[in-house]
Short mmCIF file of C-alpha atoms and ligand atoms in Angstrom, two decimals:
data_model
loop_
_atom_site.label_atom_id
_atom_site.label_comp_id
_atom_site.label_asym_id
_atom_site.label_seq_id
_atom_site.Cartn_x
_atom_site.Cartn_y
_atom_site.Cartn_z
CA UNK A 1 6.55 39.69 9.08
CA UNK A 2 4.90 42.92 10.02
CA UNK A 3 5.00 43.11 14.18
CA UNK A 4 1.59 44.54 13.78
CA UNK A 5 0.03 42.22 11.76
CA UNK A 6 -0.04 38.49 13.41
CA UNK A 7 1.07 35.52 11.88
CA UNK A 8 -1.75 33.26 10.67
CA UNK A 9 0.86 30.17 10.08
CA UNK A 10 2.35 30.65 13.70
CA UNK A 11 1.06 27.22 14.36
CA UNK A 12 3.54 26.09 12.35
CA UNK A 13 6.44 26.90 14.42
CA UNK A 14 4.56 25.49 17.36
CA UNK A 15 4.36 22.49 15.21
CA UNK A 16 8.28 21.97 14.51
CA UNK A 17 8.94 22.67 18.31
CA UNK A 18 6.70 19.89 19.64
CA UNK A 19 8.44 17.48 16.74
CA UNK A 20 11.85 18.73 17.67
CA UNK A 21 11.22 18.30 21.80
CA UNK A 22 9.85 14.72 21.42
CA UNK A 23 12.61 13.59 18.57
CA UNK A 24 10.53 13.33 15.88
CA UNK A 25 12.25 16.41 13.74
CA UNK A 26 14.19 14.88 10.89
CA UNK A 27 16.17 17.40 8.76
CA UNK A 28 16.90 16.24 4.83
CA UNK A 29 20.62 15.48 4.02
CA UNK A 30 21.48 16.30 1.27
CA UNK A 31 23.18 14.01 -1.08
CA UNK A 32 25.75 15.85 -4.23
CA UNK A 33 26.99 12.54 -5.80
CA UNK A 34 24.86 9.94 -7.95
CA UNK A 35 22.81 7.66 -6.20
CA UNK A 36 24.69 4.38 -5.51
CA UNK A 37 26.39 2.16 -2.77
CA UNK A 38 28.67 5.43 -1.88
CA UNK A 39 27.26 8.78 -1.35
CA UNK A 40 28.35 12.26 -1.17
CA UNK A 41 26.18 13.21 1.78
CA UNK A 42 26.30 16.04 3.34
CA UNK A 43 29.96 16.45 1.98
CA UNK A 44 30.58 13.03 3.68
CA UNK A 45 31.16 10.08 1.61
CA UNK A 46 29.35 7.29 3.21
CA UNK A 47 28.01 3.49 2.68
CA UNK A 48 24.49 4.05 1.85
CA UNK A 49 22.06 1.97 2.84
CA UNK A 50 18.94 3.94 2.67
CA UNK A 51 18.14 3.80 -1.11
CA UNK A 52 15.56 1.32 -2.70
CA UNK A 53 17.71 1.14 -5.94
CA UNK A 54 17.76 -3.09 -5.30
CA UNK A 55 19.29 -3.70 -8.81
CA UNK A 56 22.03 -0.58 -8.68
CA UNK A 57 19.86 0.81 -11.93
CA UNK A 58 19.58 4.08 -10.61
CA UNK A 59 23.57 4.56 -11.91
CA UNK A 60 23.63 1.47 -14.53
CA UNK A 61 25.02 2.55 -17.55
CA UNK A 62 22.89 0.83 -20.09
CA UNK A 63 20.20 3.04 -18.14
CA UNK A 64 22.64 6.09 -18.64
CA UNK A 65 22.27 5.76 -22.24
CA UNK A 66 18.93 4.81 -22.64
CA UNK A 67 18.00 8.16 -21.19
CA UNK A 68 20.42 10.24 -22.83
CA UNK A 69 19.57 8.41 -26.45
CA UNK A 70 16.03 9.47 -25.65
CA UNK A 71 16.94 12.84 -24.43
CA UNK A 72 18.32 13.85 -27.76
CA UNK A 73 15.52 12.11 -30.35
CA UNK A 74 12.64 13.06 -28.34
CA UNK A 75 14.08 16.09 -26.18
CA UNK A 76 13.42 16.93 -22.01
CA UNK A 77 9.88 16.83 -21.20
CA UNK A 78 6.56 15.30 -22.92
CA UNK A 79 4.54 18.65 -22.83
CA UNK A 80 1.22 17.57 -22.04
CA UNK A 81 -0.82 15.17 -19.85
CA UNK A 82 -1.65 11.62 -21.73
CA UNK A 83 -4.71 12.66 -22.96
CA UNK A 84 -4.37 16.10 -24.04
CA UNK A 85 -1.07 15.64 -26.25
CA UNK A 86 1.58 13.94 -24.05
CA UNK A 87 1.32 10.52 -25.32
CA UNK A 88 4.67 9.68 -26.74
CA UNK A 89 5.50 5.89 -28.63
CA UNK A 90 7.86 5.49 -25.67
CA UNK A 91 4.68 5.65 -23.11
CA UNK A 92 2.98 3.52 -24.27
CA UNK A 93 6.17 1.27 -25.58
CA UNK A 94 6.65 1.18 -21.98
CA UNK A 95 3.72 -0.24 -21.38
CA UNK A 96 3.55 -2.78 -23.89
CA UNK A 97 6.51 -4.41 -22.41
CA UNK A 98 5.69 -4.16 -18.87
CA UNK A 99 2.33 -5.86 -19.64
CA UNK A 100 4.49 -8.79 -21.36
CA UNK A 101 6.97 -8.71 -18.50
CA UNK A 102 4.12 -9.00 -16.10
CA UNK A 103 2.55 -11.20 -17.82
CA UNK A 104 -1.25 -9.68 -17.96
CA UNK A 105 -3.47 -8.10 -20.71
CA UNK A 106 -2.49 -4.70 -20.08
CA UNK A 107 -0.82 -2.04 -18.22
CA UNK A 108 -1.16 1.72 -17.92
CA UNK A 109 1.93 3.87 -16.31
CA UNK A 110 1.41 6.77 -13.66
CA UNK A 111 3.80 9.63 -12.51
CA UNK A 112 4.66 7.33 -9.46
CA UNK A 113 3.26 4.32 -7.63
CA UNK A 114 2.11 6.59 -5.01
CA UNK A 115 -0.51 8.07 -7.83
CA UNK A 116 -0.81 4.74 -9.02
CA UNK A 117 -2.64 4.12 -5.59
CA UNK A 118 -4.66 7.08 -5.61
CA UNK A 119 -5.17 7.08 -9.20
CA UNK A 120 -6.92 3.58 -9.54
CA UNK A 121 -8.67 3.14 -5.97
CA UNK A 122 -11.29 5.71 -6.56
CA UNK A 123 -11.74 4.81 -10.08
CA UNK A 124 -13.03 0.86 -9.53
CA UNK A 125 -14.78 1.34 -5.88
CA UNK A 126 -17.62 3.10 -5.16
CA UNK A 127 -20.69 3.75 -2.62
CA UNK A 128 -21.72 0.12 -3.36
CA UNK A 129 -18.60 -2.02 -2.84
CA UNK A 130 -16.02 -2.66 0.19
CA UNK A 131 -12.35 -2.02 0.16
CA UNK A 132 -11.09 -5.02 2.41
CA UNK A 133 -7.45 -3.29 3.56
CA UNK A 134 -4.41 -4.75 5.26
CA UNK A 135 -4.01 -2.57 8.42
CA UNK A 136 -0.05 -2.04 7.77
CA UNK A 137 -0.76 -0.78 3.54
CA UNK A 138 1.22 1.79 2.41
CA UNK A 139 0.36 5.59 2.34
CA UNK A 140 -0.94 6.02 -0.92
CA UNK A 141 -3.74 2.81 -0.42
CA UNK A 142 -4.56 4.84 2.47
CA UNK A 143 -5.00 8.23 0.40
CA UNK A 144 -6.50 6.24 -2.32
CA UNK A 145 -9.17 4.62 0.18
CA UNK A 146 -9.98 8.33 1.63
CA UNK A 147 -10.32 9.57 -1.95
CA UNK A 148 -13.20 6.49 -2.65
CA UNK A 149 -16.64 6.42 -1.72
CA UNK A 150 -16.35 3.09 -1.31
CA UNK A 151 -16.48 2.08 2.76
CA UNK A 152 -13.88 -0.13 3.91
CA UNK A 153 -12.73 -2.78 6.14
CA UNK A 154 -9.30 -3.05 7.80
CA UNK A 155 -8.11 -6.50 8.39
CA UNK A 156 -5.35 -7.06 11.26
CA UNK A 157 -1.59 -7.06 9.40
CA UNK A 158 -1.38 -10.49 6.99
CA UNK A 159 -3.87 -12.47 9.42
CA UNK A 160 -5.64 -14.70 6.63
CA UNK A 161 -8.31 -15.12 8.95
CA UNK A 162 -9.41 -12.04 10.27
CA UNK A 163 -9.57 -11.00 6.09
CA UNK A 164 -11.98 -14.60 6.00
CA UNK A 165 -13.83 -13.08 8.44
CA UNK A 166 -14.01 -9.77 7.35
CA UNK A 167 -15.34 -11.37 4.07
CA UNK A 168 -18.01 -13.79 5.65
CA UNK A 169 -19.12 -10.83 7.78
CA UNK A 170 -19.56 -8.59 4.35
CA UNK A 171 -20.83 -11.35 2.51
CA UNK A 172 -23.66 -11.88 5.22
CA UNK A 173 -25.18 -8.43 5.88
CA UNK A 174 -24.40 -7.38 2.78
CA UNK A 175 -24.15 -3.48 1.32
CA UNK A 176 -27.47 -2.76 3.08
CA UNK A 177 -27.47 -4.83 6.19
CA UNK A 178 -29.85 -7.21 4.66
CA UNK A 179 -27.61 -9.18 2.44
CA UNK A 180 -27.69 -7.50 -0.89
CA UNK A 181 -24.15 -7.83 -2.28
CA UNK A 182 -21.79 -5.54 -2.91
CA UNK A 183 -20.87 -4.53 -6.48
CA UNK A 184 -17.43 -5.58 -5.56
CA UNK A 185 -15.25 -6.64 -2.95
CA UNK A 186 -11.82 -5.59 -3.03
CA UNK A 187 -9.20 -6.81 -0.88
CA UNK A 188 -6.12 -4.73 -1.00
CA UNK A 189 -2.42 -5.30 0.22
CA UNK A 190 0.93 -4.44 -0.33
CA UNK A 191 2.83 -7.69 -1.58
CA UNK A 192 6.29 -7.04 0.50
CA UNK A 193 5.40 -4.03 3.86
CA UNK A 194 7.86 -1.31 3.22
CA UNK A 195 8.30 -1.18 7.03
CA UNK A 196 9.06 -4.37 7.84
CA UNK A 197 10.53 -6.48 4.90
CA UNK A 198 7.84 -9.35 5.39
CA UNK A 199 5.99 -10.70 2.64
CA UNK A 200 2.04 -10.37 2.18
CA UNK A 201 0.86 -14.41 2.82
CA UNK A 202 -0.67 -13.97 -1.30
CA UNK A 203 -1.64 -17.63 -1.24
CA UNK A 204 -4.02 -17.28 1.72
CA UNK A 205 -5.34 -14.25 0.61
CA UNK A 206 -6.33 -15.15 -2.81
CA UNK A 207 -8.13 -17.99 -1.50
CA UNK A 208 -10.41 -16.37 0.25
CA UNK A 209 -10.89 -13.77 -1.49
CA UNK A 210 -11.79 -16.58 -4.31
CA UNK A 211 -13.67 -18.12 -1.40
CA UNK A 212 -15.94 -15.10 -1.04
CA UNK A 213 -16.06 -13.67 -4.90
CA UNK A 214 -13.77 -10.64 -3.65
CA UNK A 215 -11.09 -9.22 -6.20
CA UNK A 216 -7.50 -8.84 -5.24
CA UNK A 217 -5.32 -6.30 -5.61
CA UNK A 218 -1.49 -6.08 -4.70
CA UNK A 219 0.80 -3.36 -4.23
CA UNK A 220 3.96 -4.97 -5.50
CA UNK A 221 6.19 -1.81 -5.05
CA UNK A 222 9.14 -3.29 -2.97
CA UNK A 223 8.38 -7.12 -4.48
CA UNK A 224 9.54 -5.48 -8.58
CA UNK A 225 12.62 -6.30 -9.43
CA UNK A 226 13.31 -8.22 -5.65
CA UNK A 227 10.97 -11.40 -5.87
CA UNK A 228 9.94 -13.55 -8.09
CA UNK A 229 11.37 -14.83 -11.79
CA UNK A 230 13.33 -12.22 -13.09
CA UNK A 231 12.04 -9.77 -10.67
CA UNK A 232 8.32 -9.81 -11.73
CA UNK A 233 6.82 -9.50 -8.14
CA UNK A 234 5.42 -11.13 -5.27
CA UNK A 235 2.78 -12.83 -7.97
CA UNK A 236 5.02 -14.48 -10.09
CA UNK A 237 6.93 -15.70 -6.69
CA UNK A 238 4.05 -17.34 -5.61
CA UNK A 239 2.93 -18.81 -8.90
CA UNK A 240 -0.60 -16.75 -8.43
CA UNK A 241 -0.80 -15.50 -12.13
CA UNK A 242 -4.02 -14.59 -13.32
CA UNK A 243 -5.65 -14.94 -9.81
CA UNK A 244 -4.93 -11.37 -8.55
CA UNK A 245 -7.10 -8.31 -10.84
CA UNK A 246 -4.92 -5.29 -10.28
CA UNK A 247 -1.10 -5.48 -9.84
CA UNK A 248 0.46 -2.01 -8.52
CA UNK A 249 4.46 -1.37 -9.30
CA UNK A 250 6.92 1.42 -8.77
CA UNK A 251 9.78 2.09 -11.56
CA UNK A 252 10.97 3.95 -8.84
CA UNK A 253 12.70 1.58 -7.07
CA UNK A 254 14.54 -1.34 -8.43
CA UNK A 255 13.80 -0.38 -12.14
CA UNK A 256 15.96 2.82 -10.41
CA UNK A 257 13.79 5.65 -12.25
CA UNK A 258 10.64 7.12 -11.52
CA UNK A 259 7.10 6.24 -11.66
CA UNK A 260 4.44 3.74 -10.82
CA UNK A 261 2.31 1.34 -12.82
CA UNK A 262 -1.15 -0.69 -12.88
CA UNK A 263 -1.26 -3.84 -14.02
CA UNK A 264 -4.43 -5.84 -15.00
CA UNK A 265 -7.17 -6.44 -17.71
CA UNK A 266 -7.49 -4.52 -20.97
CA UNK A 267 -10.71 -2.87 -19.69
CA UNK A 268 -9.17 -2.20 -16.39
CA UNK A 269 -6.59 0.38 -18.88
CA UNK A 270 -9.08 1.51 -20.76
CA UNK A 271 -11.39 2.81 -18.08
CA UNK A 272 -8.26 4.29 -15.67
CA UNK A 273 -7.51 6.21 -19.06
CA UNK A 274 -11.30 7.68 -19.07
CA UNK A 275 -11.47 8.15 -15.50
CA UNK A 276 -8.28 8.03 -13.45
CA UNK A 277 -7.59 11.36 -12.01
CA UNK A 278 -3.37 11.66 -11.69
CA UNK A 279 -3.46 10.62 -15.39
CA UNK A 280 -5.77 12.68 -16.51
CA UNK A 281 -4.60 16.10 -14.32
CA UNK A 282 -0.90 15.68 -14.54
CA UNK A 283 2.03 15.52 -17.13
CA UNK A 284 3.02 12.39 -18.03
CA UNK A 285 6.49 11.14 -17.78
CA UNK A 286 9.80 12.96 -19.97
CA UNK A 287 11.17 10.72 -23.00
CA UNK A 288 14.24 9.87 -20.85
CA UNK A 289 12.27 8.20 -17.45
CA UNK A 290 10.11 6.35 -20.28
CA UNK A 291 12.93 5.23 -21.93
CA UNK A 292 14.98 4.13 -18.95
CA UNK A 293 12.20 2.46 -17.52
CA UNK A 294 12.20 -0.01 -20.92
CA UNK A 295 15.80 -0.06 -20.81
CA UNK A 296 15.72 -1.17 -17.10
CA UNK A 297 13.29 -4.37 -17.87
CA UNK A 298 15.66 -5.50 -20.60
CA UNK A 299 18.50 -5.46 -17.64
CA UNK A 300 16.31 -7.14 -15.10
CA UNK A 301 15.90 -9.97 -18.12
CA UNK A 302 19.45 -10.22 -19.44
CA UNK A 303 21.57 -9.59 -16.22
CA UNK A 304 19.82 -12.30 -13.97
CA UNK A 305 23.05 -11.82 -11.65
CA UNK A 306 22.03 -8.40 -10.23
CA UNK A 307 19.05 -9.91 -8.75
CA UNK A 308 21.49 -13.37 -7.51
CA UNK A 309 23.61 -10.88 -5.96
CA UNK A 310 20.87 -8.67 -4.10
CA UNK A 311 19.49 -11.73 -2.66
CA UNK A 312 23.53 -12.77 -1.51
CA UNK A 313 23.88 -9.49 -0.12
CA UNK A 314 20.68 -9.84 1.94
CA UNK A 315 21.40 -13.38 3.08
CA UNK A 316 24.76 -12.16 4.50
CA UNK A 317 23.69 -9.01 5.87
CA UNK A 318 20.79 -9.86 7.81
CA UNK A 319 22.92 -13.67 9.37
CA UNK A 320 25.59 -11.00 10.61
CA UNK A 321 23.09 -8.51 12.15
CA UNK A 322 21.43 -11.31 13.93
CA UNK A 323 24.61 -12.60 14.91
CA UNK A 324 25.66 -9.62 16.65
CA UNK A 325 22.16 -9.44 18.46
CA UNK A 326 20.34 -7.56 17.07
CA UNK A 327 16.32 -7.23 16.80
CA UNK A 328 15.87 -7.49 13.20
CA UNK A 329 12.33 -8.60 12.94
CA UNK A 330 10.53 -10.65 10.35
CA UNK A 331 11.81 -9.67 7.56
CA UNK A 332 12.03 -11.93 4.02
CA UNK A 333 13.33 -9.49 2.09
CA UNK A 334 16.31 -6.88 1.40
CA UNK A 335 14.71 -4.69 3.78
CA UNK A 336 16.09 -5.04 7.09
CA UNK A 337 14.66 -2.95 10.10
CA UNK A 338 16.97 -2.83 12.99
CA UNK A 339 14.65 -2.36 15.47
CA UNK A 340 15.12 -0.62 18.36
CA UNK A 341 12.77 1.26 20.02
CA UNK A 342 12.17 4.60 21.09
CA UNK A 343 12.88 7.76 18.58
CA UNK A 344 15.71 9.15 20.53
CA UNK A 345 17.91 5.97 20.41
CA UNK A 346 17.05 5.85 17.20
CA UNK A 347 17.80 9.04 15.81
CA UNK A 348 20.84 8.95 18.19
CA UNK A 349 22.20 5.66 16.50
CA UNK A 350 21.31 6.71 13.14
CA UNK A 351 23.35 10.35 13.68
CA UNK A 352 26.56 7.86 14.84
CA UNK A 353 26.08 5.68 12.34
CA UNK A 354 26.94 8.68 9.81
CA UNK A 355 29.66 9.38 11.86
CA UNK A 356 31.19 6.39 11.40
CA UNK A 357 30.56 6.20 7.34
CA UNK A 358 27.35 4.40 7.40
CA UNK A 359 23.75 5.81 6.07
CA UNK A 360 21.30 4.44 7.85
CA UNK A 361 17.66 6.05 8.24
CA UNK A 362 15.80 6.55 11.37
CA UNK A 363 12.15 5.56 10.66
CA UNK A 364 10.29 7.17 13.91
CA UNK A 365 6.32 8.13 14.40
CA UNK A 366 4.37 8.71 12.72
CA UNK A 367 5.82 6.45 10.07
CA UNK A 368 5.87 3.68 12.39
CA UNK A 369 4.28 3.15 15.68
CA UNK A 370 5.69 4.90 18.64
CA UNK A 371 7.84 2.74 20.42
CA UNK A 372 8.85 0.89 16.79
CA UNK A 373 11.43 3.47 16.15
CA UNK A 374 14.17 1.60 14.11
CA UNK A 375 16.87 2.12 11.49
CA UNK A 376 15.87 0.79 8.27
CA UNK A 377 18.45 -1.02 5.96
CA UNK A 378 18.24 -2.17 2.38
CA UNK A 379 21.14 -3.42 0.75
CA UNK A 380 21.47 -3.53 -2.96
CA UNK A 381 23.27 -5.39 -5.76
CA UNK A 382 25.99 -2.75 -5.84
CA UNK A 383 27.14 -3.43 -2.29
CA UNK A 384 30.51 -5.10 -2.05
CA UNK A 385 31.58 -7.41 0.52
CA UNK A 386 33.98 -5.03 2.14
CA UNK A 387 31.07 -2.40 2.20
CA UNK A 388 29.39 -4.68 3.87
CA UNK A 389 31.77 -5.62 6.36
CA UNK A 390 32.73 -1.89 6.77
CA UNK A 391 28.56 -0.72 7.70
CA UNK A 392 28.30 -4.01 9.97
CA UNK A 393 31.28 -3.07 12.11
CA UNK A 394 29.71 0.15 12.59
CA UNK A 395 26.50 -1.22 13.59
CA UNK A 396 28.86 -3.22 15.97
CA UNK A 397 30.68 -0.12 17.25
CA UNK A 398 27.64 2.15 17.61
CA UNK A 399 25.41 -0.92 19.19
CA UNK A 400 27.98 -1.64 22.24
CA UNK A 401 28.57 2.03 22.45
CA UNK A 402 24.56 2.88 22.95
CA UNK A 403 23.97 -0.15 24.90
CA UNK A 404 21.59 -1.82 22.54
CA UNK A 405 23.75 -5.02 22.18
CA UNK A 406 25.57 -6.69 24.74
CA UNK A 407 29.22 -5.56 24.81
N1 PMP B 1 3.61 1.58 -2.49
C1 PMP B 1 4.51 1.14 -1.59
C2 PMP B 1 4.24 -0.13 -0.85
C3 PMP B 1 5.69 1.87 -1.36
O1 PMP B 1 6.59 1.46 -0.47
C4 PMP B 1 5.90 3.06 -2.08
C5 PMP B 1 7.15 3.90 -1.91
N2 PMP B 1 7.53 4.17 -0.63
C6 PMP B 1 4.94 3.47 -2.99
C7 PMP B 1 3.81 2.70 -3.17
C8 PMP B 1 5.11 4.72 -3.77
O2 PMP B 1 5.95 4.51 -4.85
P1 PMP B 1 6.63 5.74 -5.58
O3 PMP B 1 7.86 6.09 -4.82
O4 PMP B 1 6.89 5.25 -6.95
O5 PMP B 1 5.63 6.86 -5.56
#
């Protein structure tokens, strides 16, 4: 930079400084190895448990070939967005069979859940409805909500009756403060919190919603391929199918690929297809994440055992973390937060953790709230035992060392 001519982005550096002095600077490691149980991280090999690849698909070899098979018919990238000329027979293949798997009318397929979000929000609400939001949704329902003209409503995190309440309170005054009602009433929430590991309470929440005429609409991004039969979501878990208008997956996490979904009513596709702005203004997926996407349903179907052991794994993981003592909150699920506090514990646990083998992620502000700091574990199908026993003797080790368990 010319010493004559200021910066106009010195704020930036400001900006790192103030992360870096308060331990909120994370740097990216960098991983040279395939996804998987073992990683290649920062030319360490390490037990990973930092992914969302539940199922192990990311490296499955059925998925290997599926996008290699695809790769050679249909070649590297689909050229267009959907509507221009980028819709292949594999999209909307894809689709077909994630609508069956999911059991409703229809399904359309986004670059990733987190467009998914954004994509479909602004699309169905407007000046004269109400988005009714969980206060603990995930990023993209939040960007979605901001890109809407629609006002909303947060309800306090998976308290069934502050959302009644929310929804008598709409219901009475109305979209004008005299009682005319809204167009629609959407209540929103992720099915399993990212954070956390707990489950959304789906059977309260569709009841009042029903209750109050409201629409729901889940964000099943951590609950595909982890809950319910064969891995169809938080829905199917809770036997709530055909109660809930707008189902939201990720193929980016246990289907171990890329890309995000919507779920719902025939019209519901066909109006996100006019209208929905990620799929309209961006390429659509290459022949070999379409294709491993399919091939990855098949799996979930066929191979019931990957989703017996995930659910093993996370039994066993989450009785010995306890059993050492430590704060592992409420979670339900393969995602297990070790919670513990400030950042720079945190970020000081996580940086011994590597140094003993293990890959666990510090989650600090603003991702979670200040003094919520915690690692955040998921285990996966392809964990062994002895992995296992290998990343919970380093929790061990590093939690007497630090002070954060008795020892
Ligand atoms: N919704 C939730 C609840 C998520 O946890 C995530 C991923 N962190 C997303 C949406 C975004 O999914 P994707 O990675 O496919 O963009």
């Amino acid at each position: 930079m010319n010493a004559s001519r200021p910066n106009p982005l010195a704020f930036i550096d400001e900006e790192l400084a103030a992360l870096r002095e308060r331990h909120l600077y994370r740097p990216l490691r960098v991983m040279s190895s395939a996804q998987g149980p073992i990683v290649s991280l920062d030319d360490r090999r390490v037990i990973s448990l930092s992914s969302n690849d539940y199922l192990g698909l990311s490296h499955h070899p059925r998925m290997k070939r599926a996008a290699i098979e695809a790769v050679e018919q249909f070649g590297a990238g689909s050229g267009a967005v959907r509507t221009i000329a980028g819709t292949m027979t594999l999209h909307q293949a894809l689709e077909a069979e994630l609508a069956e798997f999911k059991h409703t009318e229809a399904v359309l397929t986004f670059q990733s859940g987190f467009t998914a979000n954004t994509g479909v929000i602004p699309v169905i609400t407007g000046e004269t409805d109400l988005i009714v939001s969980d206060e603990l949704n995930h990023a993209s329902i939040i960007d979605g909500m901001r890109l809407s003209k629609a006002p909303r409503v947060v309800f306090a995190h998976a308290d069934v009756d502050a959302l009644r309440e929310v929804l008598r309170q709409a219901r009475e005054t109305g979209r004008d403060g005299q009682g005319a009602p809204h167009r629609l009433i959407l209540v929103v929430t992720d099915g399993v919190f990212s954070m956390d590991g707990d489950i959304a309470p789906l059977p309260g929440i569709v009841d009042a919603a029903e209750a109050f005429g409201a629409a729901v609409m889940v964000d099943d991004a951590h609950a595909s391929g982890v809950l319910g039969k064969d891995g169809r979501g938080s829905i199917s878990q809770f036997g709530l199918e055909g109660r809930v208008a707008i189902q939201v997956g990720t193929l980016s996490k246990a289907v171990g690929v890329l890309g995000g979904y919507v779920a719902g009513s025939r019209a519901l596709r066909d109006i996100l297809i006019q209208r929905a702005r990620p799929f309209l203004f961006s390429t659509s997926h290459p022949p070999a994440v379409a294709a491993a996407c399919r091939e990855a349903i098949r799996i979930m179907v066929e191979e019931p055992e990957l989703i017996e052991r995930l659910w093993a794994n996370t039994r066993r993981f989450k009785a010995e973390l306890a059993r050492l003592g430590f704060d592992i909150g409420r979670s339900e699920t393969p995602i297990t937060p070790v919670l513990l506090g400030d950042s720079e514990t945190t970020i000081r646990f996580s940086d011994r953790l590597f140094e003993e083998g293990v890959f666990g992620t510090s989650v600090v502000f603003p991702t979670v709230a200040l003094d919520r700091a915690r690692i955040r574990t998921i285990v996966t199908a392809a964990h062994t035992d002895e992995m296992l026993d290998q990343a919970l003797r380093a929790f061990d080790r590093v939690g007497r060392e630090l002070g954060v368990i008795a020892g």
